[in-house]
Amino acid sequence: MNRLHNLFQQKNARILSVYFTAGFPQLNDTREILRQLQAHHVDMVEIGIPFSDPMADGVV
């Protein structure tokens, strides 16, 4: 069993999931944000990885 499956089996209501972008607002803030989320009993964390896709902007 994986951790997500176990989480949903054990806690079927009020699961707190948080999304944030790595390196925002400052590059070195990511670890402290994760520590604070853990200290406040967040159940799941999704970390977004910033990227640039010039092709998505269309013709330059």
Short mmCIF file of C-alpha atoms in Angstrom, two decimals:
data_model
loop_
_atom_site.label_atom_id
_atom_site.label_comp_id
_atom_site.label_asym_id
_atom_site.label_seq_id
_atom_site.Cartn_x
_atom_site.Cartn_y
_atom_site.Cartn_z
CA MET A 1 0.00 0.00 0.00
CA ASN A 2 1.22 3.51 -0.68
CA ARG A 3 0.96 6.48 1.67
CA LEU A 4 -1.86 8.19 -0.24
CA HIS A 5 -4.00 5.07 -0.19
CA ASN A 6 -3.33 4.65 3.54
CA LEU A 7 -4.21 8.29 4.20
CA PHE A 8 -7.60 7.99 2.49
CA GLN A 9 -8.32 4.71 4.26
CA GLN A 10 -7.49 6.09 7.72
CA LYS A 11 -8.89 9.60 7.32
CA ASN A 12 -11.91 9.70 5.04
CA ALA A 13 -12.95 13.28 5.83
CA ARG A 14 -11.27 16.64 6.26
CA ILE A 15 -8.03 15.87 4.47
CA LEU A 16 -6.01 19.04 4.14
CA SER A 17 -4.03 19.25 0.90
CA VAL A 18 -1.77 22.25 0.18
CA TYR A 19 -0.15 23.28 -3.11
CA PHE A 20 2.70 25.75 -3.36
CA THR A 21 5.41 26.62 -5.86
CA ALA A 22 8.98 25.66 -4.95
CA GLY A 23 11.26 28.63 -4.50
CA PHE A 24 8.47 31.15 -3.96
CA PRO A 25 8.62 33.78 -2.59
CA GLN A 26 12.37 33.19 -2.07
CA LEU A 27 14.47 30.27 -3.33
CA ASN A 28 15.47 29.08 0.13
CA ASP A 29 11.95 29.30 1.64
CA THR A 30 10.83 25.87 0.40
CA ARG A 31 12.27 23.86 3.30
CA GLU A 32 10.86 26.20 5.93
CA ILE A 33 7.44 26.13 4.28
CA LEU A 34 7.49 22.31 4.38
CA ARG A 35 8.55 22.33 8.05
CA GLN A 36 5.71 24.69 8.95
CA LEU A 37 3.15 22.66 7.02
CA GLN A 38 4.28 19.51 8.83
CA ALA A 39 4.15 21.28 12.19
CA HIS A 40 0.56 22.30 11.46
CA HIS A 41 -0.49 18.75 10.52
CA VAL A 42 -1.13 19.20 6.82
CA ASP A 43 -2.05 15.81 5.34
CA MET A 44 -0.72 16.20 1.78
CA VAL A 45 1.61 18.63 0.04
CA GLU A 46 1.99 19.14 -3.71
CA ILE A 47 5.05 21.11 -4.72
CA GLY A 48 4.94 22.84 -8.09
CA ILE A 49 8.15 23.18 -10.07
CA PRO A 50 8.39 26.51 -11.89
CA PHE A 51 9.32 26.32 -15.56
CA SER A 52 9.27 28.38 -18.68
CA ASP A 53 7.88 27.11 -21.96
CA PRO A 54 8.57 29.69 -24.67
CA MET A 55 6.53 27.67 -27.19
CA ALA A 56 3.40 28.18 -25.06
CA ASP A 57 3.63 31.93 -25.65
CA GLY A 58 3.21 31.58 -29.40
CA VAL A 59 5.12 33.38 -32.12
CA VAL A 60 7.59 35.95 -30.80
#
